Amino acid sequence: MNYVIIGNSVAAVGAIRGIRSIDPDGTITVLSRERHIAYGRPLISYLLGGLITEKRMAYLPEDFYEKNRVNLLLGAEATGVDSAKHQIRLASGETIAYDRLLVATGGDPFIPPIEGMADKERIFTFTTWDDAATMKGIADDIEKVVVIGGGLIGLKAAEGLHLLGKQITIVELADRILSAAFDRPAGKIVAKKMKANGIDVITEDTVVRIEGDGAEITGVTLKSGDFIPCDTVIVAIGVRPAAGFLKGSGVEVNRGIVVDDRMETSVSGIFAAGDVAEAKDFFSGVKNPMPIWPDAYIQGDVAGVAMAGSAKGYAGGLAMNSLELFKVPTISMGVTNPLDPSEYEILTYQDSANYQYRKIVIQNDRLAGAVLVGAVDRAGIFAGLIREKVAITPFKENLLAPDFGFVHLPKEIRNALFAPYGKVA
């Protein structure tokens, strides 16, 4: 069997291991448009800020590809797929044949058409190793930066630049930073910590024009009319599934590549996993892109097993985001901002002075979601309770406690969730 994987991030790693768990002999080829082996994307802010070196970026053992007999082709960008001929077209003009194909290309940064940006040089995105390396290479010439977007990507970019001593302003259209993953109180706590460290945060506004002379940037004008001087702009509004090269292949693409519970697309023999895929949600069953690192690995594993002829069902993606800024860790999971709060019970605890916040979302005596700020050591317990749909009445009053943990769970729940190979005393 000839397996080809387009993309070389965490979903591809899951797929390689999934394939090899079933088929030790098939040929595996991985195509990556990047020039690096699989690396930890959350680390790019630390690379930019100088906390780690390039040697620390890879998250796989050096011999991973060799041990798994993977033919890794770096700098190989797919430009099209002919599903009838089972061929992939590359930017180089070459074609590669496949029997089973996995698309694990992740997402491409979304760059809106902002007036004045066409001829400017120092406008960057921040999603790849090369993005961080490029900015690090000109860091001595950067003084003031405007980051457009206050989501996870924008805040990580700001963190890296702050480590270099740059003056940073974040501009976010929503009423808070981290609006997609966290609620207003959590966003305010994180913003408070950032401001305490010298980063300006502007909400409910956006950049409408990038000002400057020729290629040089002198600042940005906001919708409010305010002007912010800067010499560099980072666009971090979000990403879109990188699936444009599938046009004409017959593969159904909605917001992402639509897949079933085996991660197979509308075209037999073609699978998708990770940020590029549109798979079912754990709670609703509705299909959405789920740009979550652990979920991408799970999807890759499910796809790899299916590609090799076996089956491992996909239970659905559980939205989960994790970020640490200035030693304040934050995690959100599950349903955190219910569209109809009347259907849920919501419990909160807040200690803004110590940058701590906790929100618990309950539906029908089951934990549906949680937001943890400042005390996140036991986040895995919350995720387990959500995944296993455990009735929480026996310990509900303890969920908001900053020290909530294993000891608060009844013995039978501890055994069921966390001791599958033996009883917990």
mmCIF file with all atom_site columns, N, CA and C in Angstrom, residues 61-117:
data_model
loop_
_atom_site.group_PDB
_atom_site.id
_atom_site.type_symbol
_atom_site.label_atom_id
_atom_site.label_alt_id
_atom_site.label_comp_id
_atom_site.label_asym_id
_atom_site.label_entity_id
_atom_site.label_seq_id
_atom_site.pdbx_PDB_ins_code
_atom_site.Cartn_x
_atom_site.Cartn_y
_atom_site.Cartn_z
_atom_site.occupancy
_atom_site.B_iso_or_equiv
_atom_site.pdbx_formal_charge
_atom_site.auth_seq_id
_atom_site.auth_comp_id
_atom_site.auth_asym_id
_atom_site.auth_atom_id
_atom_site.pdbx_PDB_model_num
ATOM 1   N N  . PRO A 1 61  ? 11.698 12.441 18.258  1.00 0.00 ? 61  PRO A N  1
ATOM 2   C CA . PRO A 1 61  ? 13.070 11.913 18.292  1.00 0.00 ? 61  PRO A CA 1
ATOM 3   C C  . PRO A 1 61  ? 13.708 12.044 16.909  1.00 0.00 ? 61  PRO A C  1
ATOM 4   N N  . GLU A 1 62  ? 15.009 12.221 16.878  1.00 0.00 ? 62  GLU A N  1
ATOM 5   C CA . GLU A 1 62  ? 15.714 12.437 15.616  1.00 0.00 ? 62  GLU A CA 1
ATOM 6   C C  . GLU A 1 62  ? 15.498 11.305 14.618  1.00 0.00 ? 62  GLU A C  1
ATOM 7   N N  . ASP A 1 63  ? 15.294 10.096 15.133  1.00 0.00 ? 63  ASP A N  1
ATOM 8   C CA . ASP A 1 63  ? 15.169 8.942  14.250  1.00 0.00 ? 63  ASP A CA 1
ATOM 9   C C  . ASP A 1 63  ? 13.718 8.542  13.985  1.00 0.00 ? 63  ASP A C  1
ATOM 10  N N  . PHE A 1 64  ? 12.754 9.412  14.287  1.00 0.00 ? 64  PHE A N  1
ATOM 11  C CA . PHE A 1 64  ? 11.336 9.063  14.137  1.00 0.00 ? 64  PHE A CA 1
ATOM 12  C C  . PHE A 1 64  ? 11.001 8.639  12.717  1.00 0.00 ? 64  PHE A C  1
ATOM 13  N N  . TYR A 1 65  ? 11.395 9.435  11.743  1.00 0.00 ? 65  TYR A N  1
ATOM 14  C CA . TYR A 1 65  ? 11.050 9.141  10.356  1.00 0.00 ? 65  TYR A CA 1
ATOM 15  C C  . TYR A 1 65  ? 11.767 7.878  9.869   1.00 0.00 ? 65  TYR A C  1
ATOM 16  N N  . GLU A 1 66  ? 13.017 7.722  10.293  1.00 0.00 ? 66  GLU A N  1
ATOM 17  C CA . GLU A 1 66  ? 13.779 6.540  9.879   1.00 0.00 ? 66  GLU A CA 1
ATOM 18  C C  . GLU A 1 66  ? 13.180 5.271  10.479  1.00 0.00 ? 66  GLU A C  1
ATOM 19  N N  . LYS A 1 67  ? 12.856 5.313  11.772  1.00 0.00 ? 67  LYS A N  1
ATOM 20  C CA . LYS A 1 67  ? 12.307 4.130  12.434  1.00 0.00 ? 67  LYS A CA 1
ATOM 21  C C  . LYS A 1 67  ? 10.964 3.723  11.848  1.00 0.00 ? 67  LYS A C  1
ATOM 22  N N  . ASN A 1 68  ? 10.184 4.719  11.438  1.00 0.00 ? 68  ASN A N  1
ATOM 23  C CA . ASN A 1 68  ? 8.867  4.432  10.875  1.00 0.00 ? 68  ASN A CA 1
ATOM 24  C C  . ASN A 1 68  ? 8.903  4.302  9.355   1.00 0.00 ? 68  ASN A C  1
ATOM 25  N N  . ARG A 1 69  ? 10.112 4.323  8.798   1.00 0.00 ? 69  ARG A N  1
ATOM 26  C CA . ARG A 1 69  ? 10.323 4.157  7.361   1.00 0.00 ? 69  ARG A CA 1
ATOM 27  C C  . ARG A 1 69  ? 9.449  5.126  6.558   1.00 0.00 ? 69  ARG A C  1
ATOM 28  N N  . VAL A 1 70  ? 9.635  6.386  6.876   1.00 0.00 ? 70  VAL A N  1
ATOM 29  C CA . VAL A 1 70  ? 8.890  7.462  6.217   1.00 0.00 ? 70  VAL A CA 1
ATOM 30  C C  . VAL A 1 70  ? 9.803  8.181  5.245   1.00 0.00 ? 70  VAL A C  1
ATOM 31  N N  . ASN A 1 71  ? 9.335  8.358  4.035   1.00 0.00 ? 71  ASN A N  1
ATOM 32  C CA . ASN A 1 71  ? 10.051 9.154  3.044   1.00 0.00 ? 71  ASN A CA 1
ATOM 33  C C  . ASN A 1 71  ? 9.580  10.595 3.190   1.00 0.00 ? 71  ASN A C  1
ATOM 34  N N  . LEU A 1 72  ? 10.369 11.432 3.856   1.00 0.00 ? 72  LEU A N  1
ATOM 35  C CA . LEU A 1 72  ? 9.999  12.810 4.153   1.00 0.00 ? 72  LEU A CA 1
ATOM 36  C C  . LEU A 1 72  ? 10.541 13.746 3.083   1.00 0.00 ? 72  LEU A C  1
ATOM 37  N N  . LEU A 1 73  ? 9.655  14.460 2.390   1.00 0.00 ? 73  LEU A N  1
ATOM 38  C CA . LEU A 1 73  ? 10.049 15.408 1.352   1.00 0.00 ? 73  LEU A CA 1
ATOM 39  C C  . LEU A 1 73  ? 9.732  16.819 1.836   1.00 0.00 ? 73  LEU A C  1
ATOM 40  N N  . LEU A 1 74  ? 10.764 17.542 2.275   1.00 0.00 ? 74  LEU A N  1
ATOM 41  C CA . LEU A 1 74  ? 10.589 18.916 2.745   1.00 0.00 ? 74  LEU A CA 1
ATOM 42  C C  . LEU A 1 74  ? 10.648 19.877 1.571   1.00 0.00 ? 74  LEU A C  1
ATOM 43  N N  . GLY A 1 75  ? 9.950  21.012 1.694   1.00 0.00 ? 75  GLY A N  1
ATOM 44  C CA . GLY A 1 75  ? 9.915  21.991 0.615   1.00 0.00 ? 75  GLY A CA 1
ATOM 45  C C  . GLY A 1 75  ? 9.145  21.498 -0.591  1.00 0.00 ? 75  GLY A C  1
ATOM 46  N N  . ALA A 1 76  ? 8.223  20.553 -0.360  1.00 0.00 ? 76  ALA A N  1
ATOM 47  C CA . ALA A 1 76  ? 7.420  19.985 -1.450  1.00 0.00 ? 76  ALA A CA 1
ATOM 48  C C  . ALA A 1 76  ? 5.974  20.430 -1.274  1.00 0.00 ? 76  ALA A C  1
ATOM 49  N N  . GLU A 1 77  ? 5.546  21.420 -2.054  1.00 0.00 ? 77  GLU A N  1
ATOM 50  C CA . GLU A 1 77  ? 4.206  21.984 -1.902  1.00 0.00 ? 77  GLU A CA 1
ATOM 51  C C  . GLU A 1 77  ? 3.234  21.372 -2.897  1.00 0.00 ? 77  GLU A C  1
ATOM 52  N N  . ALA A 1 78  ? 2.130  20.839 -2.376  1.00 0.00 ? 78  ALA A N  1
ATOM 53  C CA . ALA A 1 78  ? 1.092  20.283 -3.237  1.00 0.00 ? 78  ALA A CA 1
ATOM 54  C C  . ALA A 1 78  ? 0.259  21.415 -3.822  1.00 0.00 ? 78  ALA A C  1
ATOM 55  N N  . THR A 1 79  ? 0.015  21.351 -5.137  1.00 0.00 ? 79  THR A N  1
ATOM 56  C CA . THR A 1 79  ? -0.784 22.386 -5.800  1.00 0.00 ? 79  THR A CA 1
ATOM 57  C C  . THR A 1 79  ? -2.082 21.836 -6.367  1.00 0.00 ? 79  THR A C  1
ATOM 58  N N  . GLY A 1 80  ? -2.254 20.523 -6.361  1.00 0.00 ? 80  GLY A N  1
ATOM 59  C CA . GLY A 1 80  ? -3.489 19.944 -6.872  1.00 0.00 ? 80  GLY A CA 1
ATOM 60  C C  . GLY A 1 80  ? -3.539 18.454 -6.625  1.00 0.00 ? 80  GLY A C  1
ATOM 61  N N  . VAL A 1 81  ? -4.764 17.909 -6.664  1.00 0.00 ? 81  VAL A N  1
ATOM 62  C CA . VAL A 1 81  ? -4.972 16.475 -6.500  1.00 0.00 ? 81  VAL A CA 1
ATOM 63  C C  . VAL A 1 81  ? -5.899 15.997 -7.607  1.00 0.00 ? 81  VAL A C  1
ATOM 64  N N  . ASP A 1 82  ? -5.447 14.981 -8.350  1.00 0.00 ? 82  ASP A N  1
ATOM 65  C CA . ASP A 1 82  ? -6.280 14.331 -9.359  1.00 0.00 ? 82  ASP A CA 1
ATOM 66  C C  . ASP A 1 82  ? -6.773 13.027 -8.738  1.00 0.00 ? 82  ASP A C  1
ATOM 67  N N  . SER A 1 83  ? -7.998 13.065 -8.220  1.00 0.00 ? 83  SER A N  1
ATOM 68  C CA . SER A 1 83  ? -8.512 11.902 -7.492  1.00 0.00 ? 83  SER A CA 1
ATOM 69  C C  . SER A 1 83  ? -8.816 10.736 -8.422  1.00 0.00 ? 83  SER A C  1
ATOM 70  N N  . ALA A 1 84  ? -9.086 11.014 -9.704  1.00 0.00 ? 84  ALA A N  1
ATOM 71  C CA . ALA A 1 84  ? -9.356 9.934  -10.657 1.00 0.00 ? 84  ALA A CA 1
ATOM 72  C C  . ALA A 1 84  ? -8.093 9.140  -10.959 1.00 0.00 ? 84  ALA A C  1
ATOM 73  N N  . LYS A 1 85  ? -6.973 9.850  -11.099 1.00 0.00 ? 85  LYS A N  1
ATOM 74  C CA . LYS A 1 85  ? -5.695 9.196  -11.394 1.00 0.00 ? 85  LYS A CA 1
ATOM 75  C C  . LYS A 1 85  ? -4.903 8.843  -10.141 1.00 0.00 ? 85  LYS A C  1
ATOM 76  N N  . HIS A 1 86  ? -5.404 9.259  -8.975  1.00 0.00 ? 86  HIS A N  1
ATOM 77  C CA . HIS A 1 86  ? -4.694 9.036  -7.712  1.00 0.00 ? 86  HIS A CA 1
ATOM 78  C C  . HIS A 1 86  ? -3.298 9.658  -7.776  1.00 0.00 ? 86  HIS A C  1
ATOM 79  N N  . GLN A 1 87  ? -3.271 10.941 -8.148  1.00 0.00 ? 87  GLN A N  1
ATOM 80  C CA . GLN A 1 87  ? -1.999 11.647 -8.258  1.00 0.00 ? 87  GLN A CA 1
ATOM 81  C C  . GLN A 1 87  ? -2.067 13.012 -7.572  1.00 0.00 ? 87  GLN A C  1
ATOM 82  N N  . ILE A 1 88  ? -0.920 13.430 -7.049  1.00 0.00 ? 88  ILE A N  1
ATOM 83  C CA . ILE A 1 88  ? -0.766 14.749 -6.434  1.00 0.00 ? 88  ILE A CA 1
ATOM 84  C C  . ILE A 1 88  ? 0.192  15.559 -7.292  1.00 0.00 ? 88  ILE A C  1
ATOM 85  N N  . ARG A 1 89  ? -0.200 16.781 -7.626  1.00 0.00 ? 89  ARG A N  1
ATOM 86  C CA . ARG A 1 89  ? 0.687  17.677 -8.372  1.00 0.00 ? 89  ARG A CA 1
ATOM 87  C C  . ARG A 1 89  ? 1.454  18.562 -7.394  1.00 0.00 ? 89  ARG A C  1
ATOM 88  N N  . LEU A 1 90  ? 2.734  18.733 -7.656  1.00 0.00 ? 90  LEU A N  1
ATOM 89  C CA . LEU A 1 90  ? 3.587  19.570 -6.820  1.00 0.00 ? 90  LEU A CA 1
ATOM 90  C C  . LEU A 1 90  ? 3.940  20.859 -7.537  1.00 0.00 ? 90  LEU A C  1
ATOM 91  N N  . ALA A 1 91  ? 4.330  21.871 -6.750  1.00 0.00 ? 91  ALA A N  1
ATOM 92  C CA . ALA A 1 91  ? 4.723  23.153 -7.326  1.00 0.00 ? 91  ALA A CA 1
ATOM 93  C C  . ALA A 1 91  ? 5.923  22.996 -8.257  1.00 0.00 ? 91  ALA A C  1
ATOM 94  N N  . SER A 1 92  ? 6.723  21.978 -8.036  1.00 0.00 ? 92  SER A N  1
ATOM 95  C CA . SER A 1 92  ? 7.906  21.722 -8.872  1.00 0.00 ? 92  SER A CA 1
ATOM 96  C C  . SER A 1 92  ? 7.543  21.184 -10.247 1.00 0.00 ? 92  SER A C  1
ATOM 97  N N  . GLY A 1 93  ? 6.270  20.784 -10.422 1.00 0.00 ? 93  GLY A N  1
ATOM 98  C CA . GLY A 1 93  ? 5.847  20.179 -11.681 1.00 0.00 ? 93  GLY A CA 1
ATOM 99  C C  . GLY A 1 93  ? 5.788  18.662 -11.625 1.00 0.00 ? 93  GLY A C  1
ATOM 100 N N  . GLU A 1 94  ? 6.335  18.078 -10.586 1.00 0.00 ? 94  GLU A N  1
ATOM 101 C CA . GLU A 1 94  ? 6.301  16.634 -10.430 1.00 0.00 ? 94  GLU A CA 1
ATOM 102 C C  . GLU A 1 94  ? 4.906  16.160 -10.022 1.00 0.00 ? 94  GLU A C  1
ATOM 103 N N  . THR A 1 95  ? 4.673  14.861 -10.202 1.00 0.00 ? 95  THR A N  1
ATOM 104 C CA . THR A 1 95  ? 3.455  14.227 -9.688  1.00 0.00 ? 95  THR A CA 1
ATOM 105 C C  . THR A 1 95  ? 3.860  13.047 -8.825  1.00 0.00 ? 95  THR A C  1
ATOM 106 N N  . ILE A 1 96  ? 3.039  12.798 -7.798  1.00 0.00 ? 96  ILE A N  1
ATOM 107 C CA . ILE A 1 96  ? 3.279  11.671 -6.898  1.00 0.00 ? 96  ILE A CA 1
ATOM 108 C C  . ILE A 1 96  ? 2.008  10.840 -6.827  1.00 0.00 ? 96  ILE A C  1
ATOM 109 N N  . ALA A 1 97  ? 2.132  9.540  -7.004  1.00 0.00 ? 97  ALA A N  1
ATOM 110 C CA . ALA A 1 97  ? 0.981  8.643  -6.969  1.00 0.00 ? 97  ALA A CA 1
ATOM 111 C C  . ALA A 1 97  ? 0.691  8.208  -5.537  1.00 0.00 ? 97  ALA A C  1
ATOM 112 N N  . TYR A 1 98  ? -0.570 7.861  -5.284  1.00 0.00 ? 98  TYR A N  1
ATOM 113 C CA . TYR A 1 98  ? -0.966 7.376  -3.973  1.00 0.00 ? 98  TYR A CA 1
ATOM 114 C C  . TYR A 1 98  ? -2.055 6.318  -4.105  1.00 0.00 ? 98  TYR A C  1
ATOM 115 N N  . ASP A 1 99  ? -2.132 5.444  -3.094  1.00 0.00 ? 99  ASP A N  1
ATOM 116 C CA . ASP A 1 99  ? -3.270 4.538  -2.932  1.00 0.00 ? 99  ASP A CA 1
ATOM 117 C C  . ASP A 1 99  ? -4.235 5.101  -1.894  1.00 0.00 ? 99  ASP A C  1
ATOM 118 N N  . ARG A 1 100 ? -3.667 5.625  -0.807  1.00 0.00 ? 100 ARG A N  1
ATOM 119 C CA . ARG A 1 100 ? -4.445 6.303  0.239   1.00 0.00 ? 100 ARG A CA 1
ATOM 120 C C  . ARG A 1 100 ? -3.769 7.651  0.497   1.00 0.00 ? 100 ARG A C  1
ATOM 121 N N  . LEU A 1 101 ? -4.600 8.684  0.613   1.00 0.00 ? 101 LEU A N  1
ATOM 122 C CA . LEU A 1 101 ? -4.071 10.039 0.783   1.00 0.00 ? 101 LEU A CA 1
ATOM 123 C C  . LEU A 1 101 ? -4.654 10.678 2.029   1.00 0.00 ? 101 LEU A C  1
ATOM 124 N N  . LEU A 1 102 ? -3.802 11.300 2.831   1.00 0.00 ? 102 LEU A N  1
ATOM 125 C CA . LEU A 1 102 ? -4.247 12.097 3.974   1.00 0.00 ? 102 LEU A CA 1
ATOM 126 C C  . LEU A 1 102 ? -3.852 13.548 3.752   1.00 0.00 ? 102 LEU A C  1
ATOM 127 N N  . VAL A 1 103 ? -4.826 14.449 3.875   1.00 0.00 ? 103 VAL A N  1
ATOM 128 C CA . VAL A 1 103 ? -4.560 15.885 3.819   1.00 0.00 ? 103 VAL A CA 1
ATOM 129 C C  . VAL A 1 103 ? -4.491 16.392 5.257   1.00 0.00 ? 103 VAL A C  1
ATOM 130 N N  . ALA A 1 104 ? -3.321 16.849 5.661   1.00 0.00 ? 104 ALA A N  1
ATOM 131 C CA . ALA A 1 104 ? -3.089 17.345 7.024   1.00 0.00 ? 104 ALA A CA 1
ATOM 132 C C  . ALA A 1 104 ? -2.308 18.654 6.938   1.00 0.00 ? 104 ALA A C  1
ATOM 133 N N  . THR A 1 105 ? -2.831 19.564 6.122   1.00 0.00 ? 105 THR A N  1
ATOM 134 C CA . THR A 1 105 ? -2.109 20.794 5.781   1.00 0.00 ? 105 THR A CA 1
ATOM 135 C C  . THR A 1 105 ? -2.326 21.937 6.762   1.00 0.00 ? 105 THR A C  1
ATOM 136 N N  . GLY A 1 106 ? -3.173 21.746 7.778   1.00 0.00 ? 106 GLY A N  1
ATOM 137 C CA . GLY A 1 106 ? -3.359 22.803 8.761   1.00 0.00 ? 106 GLY A CA 1
ATOM 138 C C  . GLY A 1 106 ? -4.103 24.000 8.207   1.00 0.00 ? 106 GLY A C  1
ATOM 139 N N  . GLY A 1 107 ? -3.724 25.185 8.689   1.00 0.00 ? 107 GLY A N  1
ATOM 140 C CA . GLY A 1 107 ? -4.408 26.403 8.269   1.00 0.00 ? 107 GLY A CA 1
ATOM 141 C C  . GLY A 1 107 ? -3.459 27.448 7.725   1.00 0.00 ? 107 GLY A C  1
ATOM 142 N N  . ASP A 1 108 ? -3.983 28.311 6.873   1.00 0.00 ? 108 ASP A N  1
ATOM 143 C CA . ASP A 1 108 ? -3.241 29.463 6.358   1.00 0.00 ? 108 ASP A CA 1
ATOM 144 C C  . ASP A 1 108 ? -3.747 30.732 7.038   1.00 0.00 ? 108 ASP A C  1
ATOM 145 N N  . PRO A 1 109 ? -2.865 31.664 7.349   1.00 0.00 ? 109 PRO A N  1
ATOM 146 C CA . PRO A 1 109 ? -3.307 32.911 7.984   1.00 0.00 ? 109 PRO A CA 1
ATOM 147 C C  . PRO A 1 109 ? -4.301 33.668 7.106   1.00 0.00 ? 109 PRO A C  1
ATOM 148 N N  . PHE A 1 110 ? -5.323 34.211 7.753   1.00 0.00 ? 110 PHE A N  1
ATOM 149 C CA . PHE A 1 110 ? -6.281 35.055 7.047   1.00 0.00 ? 110 PHE A CA 1
ATOM 150 C C  . PHE A 1 110 ? -5.794 36.494 7.098   1.00 0.00 ? 110 PHE A C  1
ATOM 151 N N  . ILE A 1 111 ? -5.617 37.105 5.923   1.00 0.00 ? 111 ILE A N  1
ATOM 152 C CA . ILE A 1 111 ? -5.144 38.491 5.848   1.00 0.00 ? 111 ILE A CA 1
ATOM 153 C C  . ILE A 1 111 ? -6.212 39.323 5.154   1.00 0.00 ? 111 ILE A C  1
ATOM 154 N N  . PRO A 1 112 ? -6.921 40.165 5.879   1.00 0.00 ? 112 PRO A N  1
ATOM 155 C CA . PRO A 1 112 ? -7.983 40.965 5.265   1.00 0.00 ? 112 PRO A CA 1
ATOM 156 C C  . PRO A 1 112 ? -7.394 42.092 4.423   1.00 0.00 ? 112 PRO A C  1
ATOM 157 N N  . PRO A 1 113 ? -8.152 42.604 3.476   1.00 0.00 ? 113 PRO A N  1
ATOM 158 C CA . PRO A 1 113 ? -7.653 43.713 2.643   1.00 0.00 ? 113 PRO A CA 1
ATOM 159 C C  . PRO A 1 113 ? -7.713 45.034 3.408   1.00 0.00 ? 113 PRO A C  1
ATOM 160 N N  . ILE A 1 114 ? -6.600 45.416 3.997   1.00 0.00 ? 114 ILE A N  1
ATOM 161 C CA . ILE A 1 114 ? -6.519 46.672 4.749   1.00 0.00 ? 114 ILE A CA 1
ATOM 162 C C  . ILE A 1 114 ? -5.893 47.740 3.864   1.00 0.00 ? 114 ILE A C  1
ATOM 163 N N  . GLU A 1 115 ? -6.492 48.891 3.816   1.00 0.00 ? 115 GLU A N  1
ATOM 164 C CA . GLU A 1 115 ? -5.993 49.974 2.976   1.00 0.00 ? 115 GLU A CA 1
ATOM 165 C C  . GLU A 1 115 ? -4.548 50.313 3.344   1.00 0.00 ? 115 GLU A C  1
ATOM 166 N N  . GLY A 1 116 ? -3.715 50.446 2.329   1.00 0.00 ? 116 GLY A N  1
ATOM 167 C CA . GLY A 1 116 ? -2.335 50.880 2.532   1.00 0.00 ? 116 GLY A CA 1
ATOM 168 C C  . GLY A 1 116 ? -1.338 49.764 2.750   1.00 0.00 ? 116 GLY A C  1
ATOM 169 N N  . MET A 1 117 ? -1.798 48.509 2.790   1.00 0.00 ? 117 MET A N  1
ATOM 170 C CA . MET A 1 117 ? -0.862 47.445 3.126   1.00 0.00 ? 117 MET A CA 1
ATOM 171 C C  . MET A 1 117 ? -0.120 46.876 1.912   1.00 0.00 ? 117 MET A C  1
#
